[in-house]
Amino acid sequence: NPASIFSAFAPRRKKYALKRPGDKTKSTDHKNTKTPHNKSIIKAIELFKEYEGFGINYNLANKDFMLNGIMTVVKNSKLMKMFKGIRYDKKMMLGVKEKPVVLMNIGLNFYEYYKYLIYLYPEKFTKQLEKRQEAFKKKYGVDLVNDIIKNLAGMMSFGAYDGAKIHRLNYNGLMSYNVKNSRKMAKVLAKIMKKMRPSKVRTTKIGGKKVYIYNMGFVQMYIGMKGNNVIVSANKPMYDKALKGSVWKGFLRSIKDRKLKRILKDRNSCFYLSFDEFKKVINNFPFAFRKVKKKHKQALGKFKYFVIYSKVRGTKYYSYYILKTRFTEPFFKGMSKLIEDMKKSRLRR
């Protein structure tokens, strides 16, 4: 994030100024580069050498907000290593028949990302991390890096479905991530669950597969595996749907927008929010959303969905932002009209 790096760097640039060879003037500031925090800042700034360029474009005539971006980096950059060797697998999430309120798929080489953090953060942070890893290993008998992070295949997904049935005691939540070695992950889950309090965990069988039920008070988490996918669900019905679901029979069949259907199904990372389903959630949580008035709900009706997705091709990183609307005029003109209508309704009151 260039903004966050330079916002910290620019106001204190003298502190990070290295003394040039042959510079006769005495400097008291350059010694600060030896501190762990400043070393991390310098490392972060050094990473900008890997960037070759970036660009964005936006069509002002479109009734939907559609922003596209591209970033190019040098070959073998640390950034691109985090997007290599990913096994994209969304079938657990796409197999559910009910429409999602929100859906997020993250495609990332988690071990490369872990190494990137170790490189970037100061030694103090890495030592604290090592201590926590040792404590985790001592408690559960599992090596966090070798047994879990290195075994992740690269796709981690989260979703919440059927807004009309989401309420305080039912979240219809589903999580899935794929692994390289399913047997190894099954052993890891068994070790962790064995160390939990007996009153918190029990086992059952669903579809002939072993499933752990973790009691979290009002919510019971169902944790199990299907092939190379780990499934975590906030209730049994959702777990059943993920286990028995099929992409060909899932919610994509009910989506008429071909572009959206392709985005959700494609090999990419994406975030999707359905405003129609979100309105149903608001109706089920009147206390939590008590400040959301009727005019706000009507305003939400002007929007269909919001989706962000990204993909990597070679040394190029592409990102796309789409806010699908029900406007009949260009986006900013439609937004201006919507805001004016909301102001008028307030004045009438």
XYZ file of N, CA, C and O in Angstrom, residues 130-328:
796
model
N 7.799 -16.475 16.332
C 8.406 -17.779 16.591
C 7.992 -18.327 17.953
O 7.744 -19.517 18.106
N 7.896 -17.429 18.942
C 7.474 -17.849 20.285
C 6.040 -18.369 20.264
O 5.721 -19.370 20.906
N 5.186 -17.673 19.534
C 3.783 -18.098 19.435
C 3.665 -19.418 18.684
O 2.822 -20.251 19.012
N 4.485 -19.594 17.678
C 4.481 -20.843 16.932
C 4.923 -22.010 17.821
O 4.357 -23.100 17.753
N 5.934 -21.754 18.644
C 6.414 -22.780 19.579
C 5.344 -23.120 20.611
O 5.154 -24.283 20.969
N 4.633 -22.079 21.090
C 3.557 -22.297 22.061
C 2.422 -23.107 21.431
O 1.851 -24.001 22.070
N 2.107 -22.810 20.160
C 1.066 -23.537 19.426
C 1.467 -25.006 19.253
O 0.647 -25.910 19.439
N 2.727 -25.227 18.906
C 3.224 -26.585 18.699
C 3.220 -27.380 20.006
O 2.883 -28.573 20.036
N 3.578 -26.717 21.096
C 3.601 -27.367 22.404
C 2.198 -27.751 22.861
O 1.979 -28.812 23.453
N 1.215 -26.891 22.555
C -0.158 -27.129 22.996
C -0.876 -28.174 22.154
O -1.568 -29.047 22.677
N -0.683 -28.098 20.802
C -1.459 -28.970 19.910
C -0.640 -30.048 19.205
O -1.208 -30.925 18.544
N 0.689 -29.965 19.313
C 1.530 -30.952 18.633
C 1.563 -30.750 17.135
O 1.803 -31.691 16.366
N 1.327 -29.502 16.685
C 1.261 -29.175 15.256
C 2.201 -28.020 14.949
O 2.198 -27.003 15.642
N 3.024 -28.200 13.904
C 3.912 -27.133 13.442
C 3.113 -26.232 12.497
O 2.705 -26.664 11.420
N 2.896 -24.992 12.904
C 2.039 -24.079 12.162
C 2.518 -23.857 10.726
O 1.705 -23.814 9.793
N 3.830 -23.741 10.541
C 4.373 -23.476 9.204
C 4.428 -24.740 8.364
O 3.866 -24.816 7.272
N 5.104 -25.763 8.869
C 5.315 -26.990 8.084
C 4.052 -27.838 7.917
O 3.853 -28.448 6.863
N 3.218 -27.883 8.944
C 2.037 -28.749 8.895
C 0.800 -28.069 8.307
O -0.081 -28.741 7.771
N 0.722 -26.734 8.430
C -0.481 -26.041 7.953
C -0.182 -25.099 6.774
O -0.679 -25.309 5.665
N 0.635 -24.069 7.002
C 0.857 -23.045 5.970
C 1.426 -23.635 4.683
O 0.956 -23.340 3.583
N 2.425 -24.495 4.794
C 3.039 -25.094 3.602
C 2.095 -26.059 2.884
O 2.287 -26.360 1.704
N 1.076 -26.516 3.584
C 0.136 -27.477 2.998
C -1.052 -26.789 2.319
O -1.829 -27.447 1.643
N -1.190 -25.487 2.494
C -2.297 -24.764 1.862
C -2.066 -24.671 0.353
O -0.985 -24.296 -0.094
N -3.110 -24.986 -0.421
C -2.974 -25.026 -1.885
C -3.238 -23.678 -2.557
O -3.004 -23.531 -3.749
N -3.751 -22.705 -1.806
C -3.838 -21.356 -2.350
C -5.202 -20.719 -2.457
O -5.322 -19.544 -2.795
N -6.284 -21.462 -2.187
C -7.625 -20.878 -2.302
C -8.323 -20.912 -0.947
O -8.487 -21.972 -0.350
N -8.698 -19.737 -0.446
C -9.440 -19.637 0.810
C -10.701 -18.834 0.546
O -10.644 -17.746 -0.023
N -11.856 -19.385 0.937
C -13.138 -18.772 0.592
C -14.037 -18.606 1.817
O -14.013 -19.434 2.727
N -14.828 -17.532 1.804
C -15.800 -17.246 2.858
C -17.116 -16.836 2.200
O -17.113 -16.180 1.164
N -18.224 -17.195 2.824
C -19.511 -16.798 2.255
C -20.632 -16.852 3.276
O -20.560 -17.580 4.266
N -21.683 -16.061 3.030
C -22.915 -16.107 3.824
C -24.063 -16.101 2.830
O -24.086 -15.280 1.901
N -25.021 -17.013 3.012
C -26.051 -17.248 2.003
C -27.470 -17.000 2.533
O -27.714 -17.096 3.728
N -28.374 -16.722 1.587
C -29.808 -16.621 1.854
C -30.099 -15.591 2.948
O -30.379 -15.931 4.100
N -30.057 -14.311 2.553
C -30.231 -13.223 3.510
C -31.502 -13.293 4.327
O -31.533 -12.881 5.488
N -32.587 -13.836 3.760
C -33.873 -13.899 4.463
C -33.821 -14.813 5.682
O -34.608 -14.655 6.617
N -32.893 -15.768 5.692
C -32.805 -16.726 6.800
C -31.636 -16.455 7.746
O -31.361 -17.250 8.641
N -30.954 -15.346 7.542
C -29.866 -14.963 8.450
C -30.440 -14.137 9.587
O -31.118 -13.131 9.362
N -30.193 -14.586 10.810
C -30.635 -13.834 11.987
C -29.638 -14.073 13.124
O -28.582 -14.681 12.912
N -29.975 -13.618 14.307
C -29.026 -13.630 15.416
C -28.516 -15.024 15.761
O -27.377 -15.186 16.205
N -29.337 -16.048 15.567
C -28.945 -17.410 15.923
C -28.563 -18.247 14.694
O -28.248 -19.417 14.828
N -28.610 -17.641 13.531
C -28.273 -18.392 12.317
C -27.594 -17.466 11.308
O -28.215 -16.522 10.821
N -26.333 -17.746 11.020
C -25.568 -16.864 10.139
C -25.374 -17.433 8.734
O -24.883 -16.739 7.853
N -25.746 -18.685 8.525
C -25.593 -19.318 7.210
C -24.198 -19.100 6.630
O -24.025 -18.868 5.427
N -23.220 -19.131 7.515
C -21.838 -18.887 7.095
C -21.138 -20.152 6.650
O -21.394 -21.246 7.157
N -20.247 -19.996 5.691
C -19.492 -21.133 5.156
C -18.076 -20.681 4.827
O -17.869 -19.605 4.274
N -17.119 -21.522 5.178
C -15.715 -21.254 4.861
C -15.109 -22.517 4.270
O -15.453 -23.631 4.674
N -14.212 -22.326 3.313
C -13.562 -23.476 2.687
C -12.139 -23.092 2.282
O -11.907 -21.956 1.847
N -11.216 -24.006 2.444
C -9.864 -23.794 1.903
C -9.305 -25.127 1.438
O -9.617 -26.179 1.988
N -8.535 -25.076 0.363
C -8.008 -26.318 -0.191
C -6.567 -26.558 0.252
O -5.832 -25.622 0.576
N -6.187 -27.825 0.284
C -4.862 -28.226 0.745
C -4.194 -29.141 -0.285
O -4.852 -29.711 -1.154
N -2.876 -29.266 -0.173
C -2.120 -30.120 -1.089
C -2.224 -31.592 -0.687
O -2.373 -32.471 -1.525
N -2.142 -31.830 0.626
C -2.158 -33.202 1.143
C -3.316 -33.351 2.127
O -3.248 -32.865 3.259
N -4.392 -34.004 1.702
C -5.595 -34.111 2.534
C -5.371 -35.010 3.755
O -5.921 -34.750 4.828
N -4.572 -36.068 3.597
C -4.302 -36.965 4.730
C -3.553 -36.238 5.841
O -3.845 -36.418 7.027
N -2.593 -35.437 5.443
C -1.817 -34.666 6.422
C -2.717 -33.682 7.160
O -2.633 -33.533 8.380
N -3.616 -33.023 6.420
C -4.525 -32.059 7.046
C -5.512 -32.748 7.977
O -5.859 -32.213 9.032
N -5.963 -33.941 7.604
C -6.886 -34.702 8.461
C -6.222 -35.033 9.792
O -6.855 -34.960 10.856
N -4.935 -35.393 9.755
C -4.188 -35.685 10.979
C -4.012 -34.435 11.833
O -4.085 -34.484 13.063
N -3.771 -33.295 11.165
C -3.618 -32.020 11.868
C -4.917 -31.657 12.594
O -4.897 -31.278 13.779
N -6.053 -31.782 11.903
C -7.352 -31.495 12.521
C -7.602 -32.400 13.722
O -8.082 -31.946 14.767
N -7.259 -33.680 13.576
C -7.456 -34.649 14.662
C -6.629 -34.277 15.889
O -7.117 -34.348 17.026
N -5.382 -33.858 15.664
C -4.496 -33.464 16.772
C -5.038 -32.238 17.506
O -5.047 -32.190 18.738
N -5.477 -31.253 16.732
C -5.985 -30.009 17.337
C -7.263 -30.271 18.128
O -7.411 -29.819 19.269
N -8.185 -31.026 17.539
C -9.469 -31.302 18.200
C -9.301 -32.164 19.448
O -10.053 -32.041 20.412
N -8.294 -33.011 19.438
C -8.025 -33.885 20.587
C -7.609 -33.068 21.807
O -7.854 -33.460 22.954
N -6.961 -31.930 21.542
C -6.465 -31.084 22.632
C -7.522 -30.103 23.147
O -7.303 -29.424 24.148
N -8.647 -30.021 22.450
C -9.731 -29.139 22.902
C -10.441 -29.755 24.100
O -10.388 -30.965 24.319
N -11.142 -28.920 24.844
C -11.913 -29.426 25.981
C -13.012 -30.365 25.486
O -13.733 -30.024 24.537
N -13.162 -31.530 26.105
C -14.185 -32.506 25.665
C -15.587 -31.929 25.603
O -16.399 -32.337 24.771
N -15.879 -30.974 26.490
C -17.213 -30.364 26.510
C -17.446 -29.456 25.296
O -18.583 -29.118 24.965
N -16.366 -29.080 24.625
C -16.450 -28.171 23.484
C -16.556 -28.898 22.153
O -17.078 -28.356 21.176
N -16.023 -30.120 22.087
C -15.932 -30.820 20.791
C -16.562 -32.204 20.859
O -16.376 -32.939 21.827
N -17.307 -32.533 19.830
C -17.776 -33.905 19.659
C -17.708 -34.254 18.176
O -17.586 -33.363 17.319
N -17.777 -35.518 17.867
C -17.677 -35.954 16.474
C -18.961 -36.638 16.017
O -19.702 -37.192 16.828
N -19.190 -36.571 14.730
C -20.320 -37.248 14.118
C -19.926 -37.624 12.702
O -18.818 -37.332 12.264
N -20.854 -38.242 11.973
C -20.595 -38.578 10.573
C -21.691 -37.988 9.698
O -22.871 -38.145 9.981
N -21.270 -37.296 8.652
C -22.202 -36.730 7.678
C -21.748 -37.187 6.292
O -20.608 -36.939 5.898
N -22.634 -37.867 5.591
C -22.266 -38.381 4.273
C -21.136 -39.397 4.337
O -20.336 -39.495 3.404
N -21.077 -40.125 5.471
C -20.038 -41.135 5.643
C -18.684 -40.568 5.999
O -17.700 -41.312 6.124
N -18.581 -39.252 6.197
C -17.311 -38.597 6.520
C -17.316 -38.114 7.970
O -18.342 -37.675 8.490
N -16.161 -38.171 8.590
C -16.026 -37.709 9.972
C -16.103 -36.188 10.030
O -15.442 -35.484 9.268
N -16.916 -35.690 10.953
C -17.099 -34.243 11.106
C -16.964 -33.882 12.583
O -17.503 -34.565 13.457
N -16.238 -32.791 12.857
C -16.087 -32.284 14.228
C -17.118 -31.175 14.452
O -17.297 -30.305 13.595
N -17.776 -31.224 15.603
C -18.738 -30.173 15.958
C -18.163 -29.410 17.142
O -18.010 -29.951 18.241
N -17.823 -28.150 16.897
C -17.212 -27.309 17.930
C -18.261 -26.356 18.486
O -18.837 -25.555 17.759
N -18.514 -26.458 19.778
C -19.559 -25.682 20.433
C -19.053 -24.285 20.803
O -18.119 -24.140 21.574
N -19.706 -23.262 20.223
C -19.338 -21.871 20.515
C -20.516 -21.124 21.132
O -20.783 -19.969 20.807
N -21.236 -21.782 22.019
C -22.398 -21.154 22.651
C -23.617 -21.244 21.775
O -24.177 -22.312 21.569
N -24.051 -20.099 21.229
C -25.228 -20.068 20.359
C -24.967 -20.741 19.013
O -25.891 -21.155 18.327
N -23.705 -20.788 18.615
C -23.348 -21.320 17.296
C -22.523 -22.595 17.439
O -21.643 -22.684 18.286
N -22.830 -23.581 16.609
C -22.040 -24.803 16.540
C -21.337 -24.855 15.192
O -21.977 -24.809 14.148
N -19.998 -24.923 15.237
C -19.216 -24.958 14.014
C -19.003 -26.410 13.579
O -18.559 -27.249 14.371
N -19.308 -26.686 12.319
C -19.101 -28.015 11.743
C -17.829 -27.975 10.892
O -17.714 -27.153 9.973
N -16.887 -28.844 11.230
C -15.577 -28.831 10.572
C -15.269 -30.229 10.022
O -15.293 -31.212 10.770
N -15.000 -30.310 8.739
C -14.703 -31.600 8.125
C -14.009 -31.412 6.793
O -13.604 -30.301 6.432
N -13.903 -32.501 6.037
C -13.201 -32.454 4.757
C -13.967 -33.169 3.657
O -14.688 -34.129 3.921
N -13.811 -32.657 2.452
C -14.308 -33.327 1.257
C -13.198 -33.252 0.213
O -12.885 -32.175 -0.301
N -12.575 -34.399 -0.064
C -11.427 -34.404 -0.968
C -10.303 -33.569 -0.401
O -9.890 -33.758 0.743
N -9.821 -32.610 -1.174
C -8.739 -31.737 -0.730
C -9.241 -30.409 -0.170
O -8.482 -29.449 -0.072
N -10.510 -30.378 0.200
C -11.098 -29.147 0.743
C -11.514 -29.328 2.195
O -12.167 -30.314 2.540
N -11.128 -28.362 3.014
C -11.586 -28.307 4.405
C -12.834 -27.435 4.425
O -12.848 -26.341 3.848
N -13.890 -27.918 5.066
C -15.155 -27.178 5.131
C -15.418 -26.766 6.580
O -15.338 -27.593 7.489
N -15.738 -25.501 6.782
C -16.119 -24.993 8.102
C -17.453 -24.284 7.934
O -17.572 -23.348 7.137
N -18.471 -24.737 8.689
C -19.801 -24.163 8.538
C -20.383 -23.756 9.885
O -20.069 -24.351 10.911
N -21.243 -22.733 9.843
C -21.869 -22.228 11.073
C -23.105 -23.026 11.474
O -23.686 -22.777 12.524
N -23.534 -23.994 10.651
C -24.648 -24.866 11.015
C -24.636 -26.117 10.134
O -23.941 -26.171 9.119
N -25.410 -27.118 10.530
C -25.428 -28.400 9.806
C -26.026 -28.286 8.404
O -25.474 -28.857 7.453
N -27.164 -27.573 8.215
C -27.717 -27.468 6.863
C -26.731 -26.907 5.842
O -26.649 -27.397 4.709
N -25.959 -25.881 6.246
C -24.985 -25.297 5.331
C -23.861 -26.284 5.033
O -23.360 -26.345 3.906
N -23.473 -27.049 6.048
C -22.424 -28.053 5.838
C -22.908 -29.114 4.842
O -22.172 -29.516 3.935
N -24.149 -29.537 5.008
C -24.745 -30.519 4.080
C -24.745 -29.996 2.645
O -24.427 -30.733 1.703
N -25.115 -28.733 2.497
C -25.195 -28.143 1.158
C -23.821 -28.055 0.491
O -23.690 -28.273 -0.719
N -22.801 -27.743 1.291
C -21.439 -27.687 0.746
C -20.941 -29.085 0.384
O -20.281 -29.276 -0.637
N -21.294 -30.049 1.227
C -20.834 -31.427 1.030
C -21.494 -32.072 -0.188
O -20.840 -32.769 -0.970
N -22.785 -31.844 -0.344
C -23.546 -32.500 -1.417
C -23.732 -31.630 -2.660
O -24.270 -32.084 -3.663
N -23.305 -30.379 -2.565
C -23.547 -29.434 -3.654
C -22.739 -29.706 -4.914
O -21.760 -30.439 -4.910
N -23.196 -29.100 -6.000
C -22.526 -29.210 -7.296
C -22.555 -27.850 -7.965
O -23.563 -27.141 -7.909
N -21.448 -27.465 -8.591
C -21.361 -26.170 -9.259
C -22.471 -26.023 -10.293
O -23.064 -24.961 -10.457
N -22.784 -27.117 -10.984
C -23.799 -27.092 -12.054
C -25.212 -26.919 -11.508
O -26.117 -26.511 -12.233
N -25.411 -27.231 -10.210
C -26.738 -27.091 -9.613
C -26.780 -25.971 -8.569
O -27.787 -25.788 -7.907
N -25.674 -25.249 -8.429
C -25.587 -24.199 -7.419
C -26.264 -22.903 -7.812
O -27.006 -22.824 -8.800
N -26.003 -21.844 -7.037
C -26.708 -20.567 -7.203
C -26.404 -19.877 -8.532
O -27.154 -18.993 -8.961
N -25.321 -20.257 -9.211
C -24.983 -19.628 -10.490
C -26.091 -19.807 -11.525
O -26.250 -18.993 -12.425
N -26.862 -20.887 -11.365
C -27.965 -21.142 -12.306
C -29.034 -20.057 -12.243
O -29.729 -19.797 -13.226
N -29.168 -19.424 -11.087
C -30.208 -18.400 -10.913
C -29.714 -16.991 -11.262
O -30.485 -16.040 -11.228
N -28.425 -16.866 -11.588
C -27.871 -15.560 -11.952
C -27.949 -15.380 -13.467
O -27.385 -16.172 -14.231
N -28.646 -14.328 -13.897
C -28.839 -14.087 -15.328
C -27.724 -13.222 -15.931
O -27.520 -13.234 -17.146
N -27.041 -12.474 -15.083
C -25.943 -11.612 -15.536
C -24.748 -12.488 -15.936
O -24.054 -13.046 -15.094
N -24.497 -12.607 -17.240
C -23.452 -13.507 -17.731
C -22.055 -13.103 -17.281
O -21.226 -13.949 -16.972
N -21.813 -11.801 -17.262
C -20.493 -11.321 -16.844
C -20.229 -11.653 -15.383
O -19.141 -12.113 -15.024
N -21.218 -11.411 -14.526
C -21.077 -11.729 -13.105
C -20.855 -13.222 -12.913
O -20.010 -13.642 -12.106
N -21.605 -14.028 -13.638
C -21.471 -15.482 -13.548
C -20.047 -15.921 -13.901
O -19.455 -16.762 -13.229
N -19.492 -15.310 -14.949
C -18.131 -15.654 -15.374
C -17.108 -15.225 -14.316
O -16.169 -15.960 -14.022
N -17.311 -14.039 -13.738
C -16.381 -13.526 -12.718
C -16.340 -14.452 -11.508
O -15.265 -14.800 -11.014
N -17.513 -14.841 -11.019
C -17.590 -15.674 -9.820
C -17.021 -17.074 -10.047
O -16.522 -17.706 -9.118
N -17.085 -17.535 -11.285
C -16.636 -18.889 -11.603
C -15.172 -18.951 -12.024
O -14.516 -19.987 -11.920
N -14.630 -17.833 -12.470
C -13.296 -17.783 -13.070
C -12.177 -18.037 -12.049
O -12.397 -17.994 -10.835
N -10.974 -18.288 -12.580
C -9.780 -18.489 -11.746
C -9.255 -17.121 -11.314
O -8.407 -16.533 -11.983
N -9.757 -16.628 -10.206
C -9.363 -15.301 -9.745
C -9.624 -15.171 -8.250
O -10.175 -16.063 -7.614
N -9.225 -14.031 -7.716
C -9.619 -13.648 -6.353
C -10.767 -12.663 -6.510
O -10.722 -11.792 -7.395
N -11.796 -12.778 -5.691
C -12.913 -11.851 -5.853
C -13.678 -11.644 -4.546
O -13.638 -12.473 -3.640
N -14.351 -10.498 -4.509
C -15.253 -10.165 -3.406
C -16.576 -9.758 -4.035
O -16.615 -8.925 -4.952
N -17.681 -10.327 -3.532
C -19.001 -10.061 -4.105
C -20.003 -9.765 -2.996
O -20.044 -10.450 -1.974
N -20.800 -8.716 -3.192
C -21.856 -8.357 -2.253
C -23.146 -8.115 -3.029
O -23.179 -7.294 -3.952
N -24.215 -8.834 -2.665
C -25.523 -8.652 -3.289
C -26.349 -7.696 -2.434
O -26.635 -7.983 -1.268
N -26.753 -6.563 -2.993
C -27.547 -5.588 -2.243
C -28.964 -6.093 -1.997
O -29.566 -5.794 -0.963
N -29.504 -6.875 -2.938
C -30.855 -7.427 -2.758
C -30.903 -8.371 -1.557
O -31.851 -8.340 -0.767
N -29.875 -9.212 -1.412
C -29.813 -10.131 -0.278
C -29.472 -9.400 1.018
O -29.968 -9.758 2.087
N -28.648 -8.361 0.909
C -28.257 -7.592 2.093
C -29.450 -6.863 2.702
O -29.563 -6.734 3.920
N -30.371 -6.404 1.862
C -31.598 -5.740 2.354
C -32.420 -6.697 3.220
O -33.022 -6.294 4.222
N -32.427 -7.968 2.845
C -33.147 -8.982 3.628
C -32.505 -9.163 5.006
O -33.196 -9.368 6.000
N -31.168 -9.100 5.051
C -30.453 -9.220 6.325
C -30.806 -8.053 7.236
O -31.047 -8.225 8.436
N -30.850 -6.847 6.677
C -31.196 -5.644 7.448
C -32.573 -5.795 8.096
O -32.769 -5.424 9.258
N -33.514 -6.354 7.372
C -34.876 -6.545 7.902
C -34.904 -7.507 9.087
O -35.781 -7.411 9.952
N -33.930 -8.426 9.134
C -33.886 -9.414 10.219
C -33.113 -8.929 11.448
O -33.105 -9.612 12.471
N -32.458 -7.785 11.336
C -31.701 -7.226 12.464
C -32.159 -5.780 12.714
O -31.376 -4.842 12.536
N -33.415 -5.593 13.111
C -33.939 -4.227 13.285
C -33.192 -3.422 14.339
O -33.062 -2.202 14.203
N -32.687 -4.093 15.387
C -31.976 -3.358 16.446
C -30.598 -2.919 15.958
O -30.197 -1.775 16.133
N -29.866 -3.840 15.319
C -28.516 -3.530 14.839
C -28.532 -2.461 13.753
O -27.625 -1.633 13.661
N -29.594 -2.479 12.918
C -29.689 -1.522 11.820
C -30.817 -0.510 12.056
O -31.490 -0.080 11.131
N -31.015 -0.124 13.319
C -32.128 0.766 13.657
C -31.976 2.157 13.029
O -32.971 2.873 12.849
N -30.745 2.554 12.694
C -30.527 3.865 12.080
C -30.735 3.853 10.572
O -30.671 4.891 9.924
N -30.916 2.659 10.020
C -31.177 2.541 8.582
C -32.662 2.812 8.338
O -33.514 1.999 8.686
N -32.954 3.943 7.776
C -34.350 4.358 7.571
C -34.890 3.833 6.246
O -34.158 3.275 5.426
N -36.178 4.043 6.050
C -36.858 3.560 4.843
C -36.224 4.134 3.580
O -36.044 3.443 2.575
N -35.857 5.418 3.624
C -35.261 6.057 2.447
C -33.901 5.440 2.102
O -33.524 5.354 0.927
N -33.175 4.988 3.142
C -31.888 4.337 2.903
C -32.090 2.984 2.234
O -31.326 2.597 1.346
N -33.119 2.266 2.675
C -33.420 0.966 2.070
C -33.838 1.142 0.610
O -33.473 0.345 -0.253
N -34.606 2.210 0.361
C -35.017 2.499 -1.011
C -33.801 2.844 -1.871
O -33.740 2.474 -3.045
N -32.851 3.552 -1.262
C -31.621 3.909 -1.987
C -30.820 2.653 -2.323
O -30.247 2.543 -3.412
N -30.780 1.690 -1.385
C -30.075 0.429 -1.644
C -30.683 -0.303 -2.833
O -29.982 -1.018 -3.552
N -31.977 -0.111 -3.026
C -32.665 -0.754 -4.139
C -32.183 -0.293 -5.503
O -32.460 -0.954 -6.517
N -31.454 0.827 -5.525
C -30.904 1.331 -6.783
C -29.642 0.574 -7.213
O -29.137 0.783 -8.320
N -29.138 -0.262 -6.312
C -27.912 -0.997 -6.614
C -28.185 -2.500 -6.645
O -28.939 -3.014 -5.823
N -27.549 -3.198 -7.566
C -27.715 -4.641 -7.686
C -26.626 -5.393 -6.920
O -26.907 -6.218 -6.058
N -25.382 -5.107 -7.247
C -24.278 -5.799 -6.574
C -22.984 -5.003 -6.693
O -22.868 -4.098 -7.528
N -22.036 -5.357 -5.847
C -20.691 -4.789 -5.895
C -19.720 -5.950 -5.981
O -19.807 -6.899 -5.197
N -18.800 -5.913 -6.927
C -17.834 -6.996 -7.073
C -16.450 -6.423 -7.381
O -16.311 -5.465 -8.145
N -15.458 -6.989 -6.721
C -14.052 -6.675 -6.997
C -13.392 -7.995 -7.366
O -13.592 -8.994 -6.672
N -12.625 -8.012 -8.416
C -11.881 -9.227 -8.733
C -10.525 -8.888 -9.330
O -10.325 -7.798 -9.873
N -9.595 -9.804 -9.197
C -8.243 -9.572 -9.683
C -7.662 -10.863 -10.232
O -8.064 -11.965 -9.840
N -6.721 -10.725 -11.130
C -6.039 -11.882 -11.698
C -4.623 -11.489 -12.091
O -4.339 -10.305 -12.336
N -3.760 -12.470 -12.159
C -2.360 -12.243 -12.508
C -2.049 -12.987 -13.793
O -2.356 -14.170 -13.928
N -1.424 -12.285 -14.734
C -0.978 -12.885 -15.987
C 0.461 -12.451 -16.228
O 0.722 -11.282 -16.519
N 1.391 -13.388 -16.086
C 2.805 -13.046 -16.263
C 3.275 -12.073 -15.208
O 3.191 -12.345 -14.009
N 3.752 -10.899 -15.640
C 4.213 -9.873 -14.689
C 3.165 -8.768 -14.520
O 3.486 -7.687 -14.033
N 1.944 -9.057 -14.939
C 0.875 -8.054 -14.866
C -0.202 -8.473 -13.859
O -0.632 -9.610 -13.842
N -0.587 -7.511 -13.033
C -1.630 -7.721 -12.034
C -2.823 -6.850 -12.424
O -2.730 -5.627 -12.466
N -3.961 -7.496 -12.744
C -5.161 -6.787 -13.172
C -6.175 -6.746 -12.034
O -6.389 -7.742 -11.344
N -6.834 -5.601 -11.865
C -7.889 -5.487 -10.852
C -9.095 -4.757 -11.458
O -8.936 -3.841 -12.278
N -10.300 -5.179 -11.031
C -11.539 -4.647 -11.598
C -12.525 -4.367 -10.469
O -12.673 -5.181 -9.556
N -13.208 -3.218 -10.560
C -14.179 -2.814 -9.551
C -15.492 -2.481 -10.267
O -15.513 -1.608 -11.139
N -16.564 -3.175 -9.892
C -17.857 -2.952 -10.552
C -18.955 -2.755 -9.508
O -19.146 -3.597 -8.629
N -19.652 -1.628 -9.600
C -20.847 -1.377 -8.797
C -22.018 -1.353 -9.774
O -22.204 -0.369 -10.503
N -22.769 -2.444 -9.818
C -23.874 -2.581 -10.767
C -25.097 -1.850 -10.221
O -25.518 -2.080 -9.077
N -25.682 -0.981 -11.046
C -26.800 -0.160 -10.579
C -28.064 -0.385 -11.416
O -28.042 -1.061 -12.443
N -29.144 0.252 -10.958
C -30.397 0.283 -11.717
C -30.658 1.694 -12.245
O -31.785 2.066 -12.525
N -29.586 2.481 -12.348
C -29.706 3.830 -12.878
C -30.057 3.780 -14.368
O -29.763 2.808 -15.059
N -30.651 4.866 -14.847
C -30.967 4.975 -16.280
C -30.063 6.013 -16.953
O -30.157 6.237 -18.146
